[in-house]
Coordinates of N, CA and C in Angstrom, one line a residue:
M824 N 201.3 272.4 316.8 CA 202.7 272.7 316.6 C 203.0 272.4 315.1
T825 N 202.4 271.4 314.5 CA 202.6 271.0 313.1 C 202.1 272.1 312.2
E826 N 201.0 272.8 312.6 CA 200.5 273.9 311.8 C 201.5 275.1 311.8
F827 N 202.1 275.3 312.9 CA 203.1 276.4 313.0 C 204.3 276.0 312.1
L828 N 204.8 274.8 312.3 CA 206.0 274.4 311.4 C 205.6 274.4 310.0
A829 N 204.4 274.0 309.6 CA 204.0 274.0 308.2 C 204.0 275.5 307.7
A830 N 203.5 276.4 308.5 CA 203.4 277.8 308.1 C 204.8 278.4 308.0
A831 N 205.7 278.0 309.0 CA 207.1 278.6 309.0 C 207.9 278.0 307.9
L832 N 207.6 276.8 307.3 CA 208.4 276.3 306.3 C 207.7 276.4 304.9
A833 N 206.6 277.1 304.8 CA 205.9 277.4 303.6 C 206.4 278.7 303.0
F834 N 206.4 278.8 301.6 CA 206.8 280.0 301.0 C 205.7 281.0 301.2
P835 N 206.0 282.3 301.6 CA 207.3 283.0 301.6 C 208.0 283.0 303.0
T836 N 207.3 282.4 304.0 CA 207.8 282.5 305.3 C 209.2 281.8 305.4
V837 N 209.4 280.7 304.7 CA 210.6 279.9 304.7 C 211.8 280.8 304.4
V838 N 211.7 281.8 303.5 CA 212.8 282.7 303.2 C 213.2 283.5 304.5
F839 N 212.2 284.0 305.2 CA 212.5 284.7 306.4 C 212.9 283.8 307.6
S840 N 212.4 282.6 307.6 CA 212.8 281.6 308.6 C 214.3 281.4 308.5
F841 N 214.8 281.2 307.3 CA 216.2 281.0 307.1 C 217.0 282.2 307.6
L842 N 216.5 283.4 307.3 CA 217.2 284.7 307.7 C 217.1 284.8 309.2
L843 N 216.0 284.4 309.8 CA 215.8 284.5 311.2 C 216.8 283.6 312.0
L844 N 217.1 282.4 311.4 CA 218.1 281.5 312.0 C 219.5 282.2 312.0
I845 N 219.8 282.9 310.9 CA 221.0 283.6 310.8 C 221.1 284.7 311.8
V846 N 220.0 285.4 312.0 CA 220.0 286.5 313.0 C 220.2 286.0 314.4
L847 N 219.5 284.9 314.7 CA 219.6 284.3 316.0 C 221.0 283.8 316.2
A848 N 221.6 283.2 315.2 CA 223.0 282.7 315.4 C 224.0 283.9 315.6
Y849 N 223.7 285.0 314.9 CA 224.6 286.2 315.0 C 224.5 286.7 316.4
W850 N 223.3 286.9 317.0 CA 223.1 287.5 318.3 C 223.6 286.5 319.4
L851 N 223.5 285.2 319.2 CA 224.0 284.2 320.1 C 225.5 284.3 320.1
T852 N 226.1 284.5 319.0 CA 227.6 284.7 318.9 C 228.0 286.0 319.6
V853 N 227.3 287.0 319.4 CA 227.6 288.3 320.1 C 227.5 288.2 321.6
A854 N 226.5 287.5 322.0 CA 226.3 287.3 323.5 C 227.4 286.4 324.1
L855 N 227.8 285.4 323.4 CA 228.8 284.4 323.9 C 230.2 285.0 323.8
V856 N 230.5 285.6 322.7 CA 231.9 286.1 322.5 C 232.0 287.5 323.0
G857 N 231.0 288.3 323.1 CA 231.0 289.6 323.7 C 231.6 290.6 322.7
L858 N 231.2 290.5 321.5 CA 231.7 291.5 320.4 C 231.2 292.9 320.7
D859 N 231.9 293.9 320.3 CA 231.6 295.3 320.5 C 231.6 295.9 319.1
F860 N 230.5 296.7 318.8 CA 230.4 297.2 317.5 C 230.5 298.8 317.6
D861 N 231.1 299.3 316.6 CA 231.2 300.8 316.5 C 229.9 301.4 315.9
A862 N 229.2 300.6 315.1 CA 227.9 301.1 314.5 C 226.8 300.1 314.9
P863 N 226.3 300.1 316.1 CA 225.3 299.1 316.6 C 223.9 299.2 315.9
V864 N 223.6 300.3 315.2 CA 222.3 300.5 314.6 C 222.1 299.5 313.5
M865 N 223.2 299.2 312.7 CA 223.0 298.3 311.5 C 222.6 296.9 311.9
P866 N 223.3 296.2 312.9 CA 222.8 294.8 313.2 C 221.4 294.9 313.9
I867 N 221.1 295.9 314.6 CA 219.8 296.0 315.3 C 218.7 296.2 314.2
S868 N 219.0 297.1 313.3 CA 218.0 297.3 312.3 C 217.7 296.1 311.4
I869 N 218.8 295.4 311.0 CA 218.6 294.2 310.1 C 217.9 293.2 310.9
S870 N 218.2 293.0 312.2 CA 217.6 292.0 313.0 C 216.1 292.3 313.2
M871 N 215.8 293.5 313.5 CA 214.4 293.9 313.6 C 213.6 293.7 312.3
F872 N 214.2 294.1 311.2 CA 213.5 293.9 309.9 C 213.2 292.4 309.7
V873 N 214.2 291.6 309.9 CA 214.0 290.1 309.7 C 212.9 289.6 310.6
V874 N 212.9 289.9 311.9 CA 211.9 289.4 312.8 C 210.5 289.9 312.4
I875 N 210.4 291.1 312.1 CA 209.1 291.7 311.7 C 208.6 291.1 310.4
T876 N 209.4 291.0 309.4 CA 209.0 290.4 308.1 C 208.7 288.9 308.3
W877 N 209.5 288.2 309.1 CA 209.2 286.8 309.3 C 207.8 286.6 310.0
F878 N 207.6 287.4 311.0 CA 206.3 287.3 311.7 C 205.1 287.7 310.8
T879 N 205.3 288.7 310.0 CA 204.2 289.2 309.1 C 204.0 288.1 308.1
A880 N 205.0 287.5 307.5 CA 204.9 286.4 306.5 C 204.2 285.2 307.1
L881 N 204.6 284.9 308.4 CA 204.0 283.7 309.1 C 202.5 283.9 309.3
V882 N 202.1 285.1 309.7 CA 200.7 285.4 309.9 C 200.0 285.3 308.6
G883 N 200.6 285.9 307.6 CA 199.9 285.9 306.3 C 199.8 284.5 305.7
T884 N 200.8 283.7 305.9 CA 200.8 282.3 305.4 C 199.7 281.5 306.1
A885 N 199.7 281.7 307.4 CA 198.7 280.9 308.3 C 197.3 281.3 308.0
L886 N 197.0 282.6 307.6 CA 195.6 283.1 307.4 C 195.1 282.9 306.0
T887 N 196.0 282.6 305.1 CA 195.5 282.4 303.7 C 195.5 281.0 303.3
P888 N 194.6 280.6 302.3 CA 194.6 279.2 301.8 C 196.0 278.9 301.1
E889 N 196.3 277.7 301.2 CA 197.6 277.2 300.6 C 197.6 277.5 299.1
G890 N 198.7 278.1 298.7 CA 198.9 278.4 297.2 C 198.4 279.7 296.7
S891 N 197.6 280.4 297.5 CA 197.0 281.7 297.0 C 197.7 282.8 297.6
L892 N 197.9 283.8 296.9 CA 198.4 285.1 297.3 C 199.8 285.1 297.9
R893 N 200.6 284.1 297.6 CA 201.9 283.9 298.3 C 202.9 285.1 297.9
Y894 N 202.9 285.6 296.7 CA 203.7 286.7 296.3 C 203.2 288.0 296.9
A895 N 201.9 288.1 297.1 CA 201.3 289.3 297.7 C 201.7 289.3 299.2
I896 N 201.8 288.1 299.8 CA 202.2 288.0 301.2 C 203.7 288.4 301.4
L897 N 204.5 287.9 300.4 CA 205.9 288.3 300.4 C 206.1 289.8 300.3
A898 N 205.4 290.4 299.3 CA 205.5 291.9 299.2 C 204.9 292.6 300.4
G899 N 203.8 292.2 300.9 CA 203.3 292.8 302.1 C 204.2 292.7 303.3
A900 N 204.8 291.5 303.5 CA 205.7 291.3 304.6 C 206.9 292.2 304.5
L901 N 207.4 292.4 303.3 CA 208.6 293.3 303.1 C 208.2 294.7 303.4
L902 N 207.0 295.1 303.0 CA 206.6 296.5 303.2 C 206.3 296.8 304.7
V903 N 205.6 295.9 305.3 CA 205.3 296.0 306.8 C 206.6 296.0 307.5
G904 N 207.5 295.1 307.2 CA 208.8 295.0 307.9 C 209.6 296.3 307.8
A905 N 209.6 296.9 306.6 CA 210.4 298.1 306.3 C 209.8 299.3 307.1
L906 N 208.4 299.4 307.1 CA 207.8 300.5 307.8 C 207.9 300.4 309.3
V907 N 207.6 299.3 309.8 CA 207.6 299.1 311.3 C 209.0 299.2 311.8
T908 N 210.0 298.7 311.1 CA 211.4 298.8 311.5 C 211.8 300.3 311.5
K909 N 211.5 301.0 310.5 CA 211.8 302.4 310.4 C 211.2 303.2 311.6
I910 N 210.0 302.9 312.0 CA 209.4 303.5 313.1 C 210.0 303.1 314.4
L911 N 210.3 301.9 314.6 CA 210.9 301.4 315.9 C 212.3 301.8 316.1
L912 N 213.0 302.1 315.0 CA 214.4 302.5 315.1 C 214.6 304.0 315.4
I913 N 213.6 304.8 315.4 CA 213.7 306.2 315.7 C 214.4 306.4 317.1
P914 N 213.9 305.8 318.2 CA 214.6 306.0 319.5 C 216.0 305.3 319.5
V915 N 216.2 304.2 318.8 CA 217.5 303.6 318.8 C 218.5 304.5 318.2
R916 N 218.2 305.2 317.1 CA 219.1 306.1 316.4 C 219.4 307.3 317.3
N917 N 218.4 307.7 318.1 CA 218.7 308.8 319.0 C 219.7 308.4 320.1
W918 N 219.6 307.2 320.6 CA 220.5 306.7 321.6 C 222.0 306.6 321.1
T919 N 222.1 306.2 319.8 CA 223.4 305.9 319.3 C 224.0 307.0 318.4
K920 N 223.5 308.2 318.5 CA 224.1 309.3 317.8 C 225.5 309.5 318.3
P921 N 226.5 309.6 317.3 CA 227.8 309.9 317.8 C 228.0 311.3 318.4
E922 N 228.8 311.3 319.4 CA 229.0 312.6 320.1 C 229.8 313.5 319.1
K923 N 229.5 314.8 319.2 CA 230.2 315.8 318.4 C 231.6 315.9 319.0
P924 N 232.6 315.7 318.1 CA 234.0 315.8 318.6 C 234.3 317.2 319.2
A925 N 235.1 317.2 320.2 CA 235.5 318.5 320.8 C 236.2 319.3 319.7
S926 N 236.0 320.6 319.8 CA 236.6 321.6 318.9 C 237.1 322.8 319.7
R927 N 238.2 323.4 319.2 CA 238.7 324.6 319.8 C 237.6 325.7 319.8
N928 N 236.8 325.7 318.8 CA 235.7 326.7 318.7 C 234.7 326.5 319.9
D929 N 234.7 325.4 320.6 CA 233.8 325.2 321.7 C 234.2 326.2 322.9
F930 N 235.4 326.7 322.9 CA 235.8 327.6 323.9 C 235.4 329.1 323.7
V931 N 235.1 329.4 322.4 CA 234.7 330.7 322.1 C 233.4 331.1 322.8
G932 N 233.4 332.2 323.5 CA 232.2 332.6 324.3 C 232.4 332.3 325.8
R933 N 233.4 331.6 326.1 CA 233.7 331.3 327.5 C 234.6 332.3 328.2
T934 N 234.6 332.2 329.5 CA 235.6 333.1 330.2 C 236.8 332.2 330.5
A935 N 237.9 332.9 330.7 CA 239.2 332.3 331.0 C 240.0 333.1 332.0
I936 N 240.8 332.5 332.8 CA 241.6 333.1 333.8 C 243.0 333.2 333.3
V937 N 243.5 334.4 333.3 CA 244.9 334.7 332.8 C 245.9 334.0 333.7
R938 N 246.8 333.2 333.1 CA 247.8 332.4 333.9 C 249.2 332.9 333.7
T939 N 249.5 333.7 332.7 CA 250.8 334.3 332.6 C 250.8 335.7 333.2
S940 N 252.0 336.2 333.4 CA 252.1 337.5 334.1 C 251.3 338.6 333.3
K941 N 251.3 338.5 332.0 CA 250.5 339.4 331.2 C 250.0 338.8 329.9
V942 N 249.0 339.4 329.3 CA 248.6 338.9 328.0 C 248.6 340.2 327.1
T943 N 249.3 340.1 326.0 CA 249.4 341.2 325.0 C 248.9 340.7 323.7
E944 N 249.1 341.5 322.7 CA 248.7 341.1 321.3 C 249.6 340.0 320.7
R945 N 250.7 339.8 321.4 CA 251.7 338.8 320.9 C 251.9 337.6 321.8
Y946 N 251.5 337.7 323.0 CA 251.8 336.6 324.0 C 250.8 336.5 325.1
G947 N 250.6 335.3 325.6 CA 249.8 335.0 326.8 C 249.1 333.7 326.8
Q948 N 248.8 333.3 328.0 CA 248.1 332.0 328.2 C 247.0 332.2 329.2
A949 N 245.9 331.4 329.1 CA 244.8 331.5 330.0 C 244.2 330.1 330.2
E950 N 243.6 329.9 331.4 CA 243.0 328.6 331.7 C 241.5 328.7 331.5
V951 N 240.9 327.8 330.7 CA 239.5 327.8 330.4 C 238.9 326.5 330.8
T952 N 237.7 326.5 331.2 CA 237.0 325.3 331.7 C 236.1 324.8 330.6
A953 N 236.1 323.5 330.3 CA 235.3 322.8 329.3 C 234.0 322.4 329.8
D954 N 233.1 321.9 329.0 CA 231.7 321.4 329.4 C 231.8 320.3 330.4
D955 N 232.8 319.4 330.2 CA 232.9 318.3 331.1 C 233.6 318.6 332.4
G956 N 234.0 319.8 332.7 CA 234.6 320.2 333.9 C 236.1 320.3 333.9
G957 N 236.7 319.7 332.8 CA 238.1 319.7 332.7 C 238.6 321.1 332.3
T958 N 239.9 321.4 332.6 CA 240.4 322.7 332.3 C 241.5 322.5 331.2
A959 N 241.8 323.6 330.5 CA 242.9 323.6 329.5 C 243.6 324.9 329.6
V960 N 244.9 324.9 329.5 CA 245.6 326.2 329.3 C 245.8 326.4 327.9
V961 N 245.3 327.5 327.4 CA 245.4 327.8 325.9 C 246.1 329.1 325.7
Q962 N 246.6 329.2 324.5 CA 247.3 330.4 324.0 C 246.3 331.5 323.7
V963 N 246.5 332.7 324.3 CA 245.6 333.8 324.1 C 246.3 335.0 323.7
R964 N 245.6 335.9 323.0 CA 246.1 337.2 322.6 C 245.1 338.3 323.0
A965 N 245.6 339.4 323.5 CA 244.7 340.5 323.9 C 244.3 341.3 322.7
A966 N 243.1 341.7 322.6 CA 242.6 342.5 321.5 C 242.7 344.0 321.9
Q967 N 242.8 344.9 320.9 CA 242.7 346.3 321.0 C 243.8 346.9 321.9
S968 N 245.0 346.5 321.8 CA 246.2 347.0 322.4 C 246.0 347.1 323.9
T969 N 245.3 346.2 324.6 CA 245.2 346.2 326.0 C 246.0 345.1 326.6
E970 N 246.4 345.2 327.8 CA 247.1 344.2 328.5 C 246.3 343.6 329.6
L971 N 246.3 342.3 329.8 CA 245.7 341.7 330.9 C 246.8 341.1 331.8
T972 N 246.5 341.0 333.1 CA 247.5 340.5 334.0 C 247.0 339.2 334.6
A973 N 248.0 338.6 335.3 CA 247.7 337.3 335.9 C 246.5 337.4 336.9
G974 N 245.6 336.4 336.8 CA 244.4 336.3 337.6 C 243.2 337.1 337.1
Q975 N 243.3 337.9 336.1 CA 242.2 338.6 335.5 C 241.3 337.6 334.7
T976 N 240.0 337.9 334.7 CA 239.1 337.1 333.9 C 238.9 337.7 332.5
A977 N 239.1 336.9 331.5 CA 239.0 337.4 330.1 C 237.9 336.6 329.4
L978 N 237.3 337.3 328.4 CA 236.3 336.6 327.6 C 236.9 336.2 326.3
I979 N 236.8 334.9 325.9 CA 237.3 334.4 324.6 C 236.2 334.8 323.6
F980 N 236.6 335.5 322.6 CA 235.6 335.9 321.6 C 235.9 335.4 320.2
D981 N 237.1 334.9 319.9 CA 237.4 334.4 318.6 C 238.6 333.4 318.7
Y982 N 238.7 332.6 317.7 CA 239.8 331.6 317.5 C 240.5 331.9 316.2
D983 N 241.8 332.1 316.3 CA 242.7 332.3 315.1 C 243.3 330.9 314.8
A984 N 242.7 330.2 313.7 CA 243.2 328.9 313.4 C 244.6 328.9 312.8
E985 N 245.0 330.0 312.1 CA 246.3 330.1 311.5 C 247.4 330.2 312.6
G986 N 247.1 331.1 313.6 CA 248.1 331.3 314.7 C 247.9 330.3 315.8
E987 N 246.8 329.6 315.8 CA 246.4 328.6 316.9 C 246.3 329.3 318.3
F988 N 245.6 330.4 318.3 CA 245.4 331.1 319.6 C 244.0 331.7 319.6
F989 N 243.6 332.1 320.8 CA 242.3 332.7 321.0 C 242.4 334.2 321.3
W990 N 241.5 335.0 320.7 CA 241.5 336.4 321.0 C 240.6 336.6 322.3
V991 N 241.1 337.4 323.2 CA 240.4 337.7 324.4 C 240.3 339.2 324.7
V992 N 239.3 339.5 325.5 CA 239.1 340.9 326.0 C 238.9 340.8 327.5
D993 N 239.2 341.9 328.2 CA 239.0 342.0 329.6 C 237.5 342.0 329.9
I994 N 237.1 341.1 330.7 CA 235.6 341.0 330.9 C 235.1 342.1 331.8
T995 N 236.0 342.7 332.6 CA 235.5 343.8 333.5 C 235.3 345.1 332.8
T996 N 236.2 345.4 331.9 CA 236.1 346.7 331.2 C 235.6 346.6 329.8
G997 N 235.6 345.3 329.2 CA 235.1 345.1 327.8 C 236.1 345.6 326.8
S998 N 237.3 345.8 327.2 CA 238.3 346.2 326.2 C 239.5 345.4 326.2

């Protein structure tokens, strides 16, 4: 045990031992207080980097004679820590990718059921189903001087951002 403590308190491991204590205190606080983070990758990546560099410096310090190659051990520990952390964080980043915010353009290419008595070039509403199963009643306009009536299925083919409505065509006739 004394050899372990001697290696943990020798340069360069002592630098990372101090950082490791800070990381442990941080995660203990998170566990006890129950903090929630919007960007969880940052604390995880820093923690992983500190643990890996500490362990690498500890092994390097324990395996080399006292006083020799200490700065090489420091540089090697930093390099190993950076590379291994980068590799280990690949799946973590995939888990924590922010979801793409919903957009009105997500409805383009979907079918909708006409809910007003008719849909013309100037007026109309239709109900469309989103990916999550929810429905929305949206403003629609018929293309090519055709009229759609209540209950008909229409294809949403474009969104007019300026007018804030969707262009639709009759799915049965294509016009």
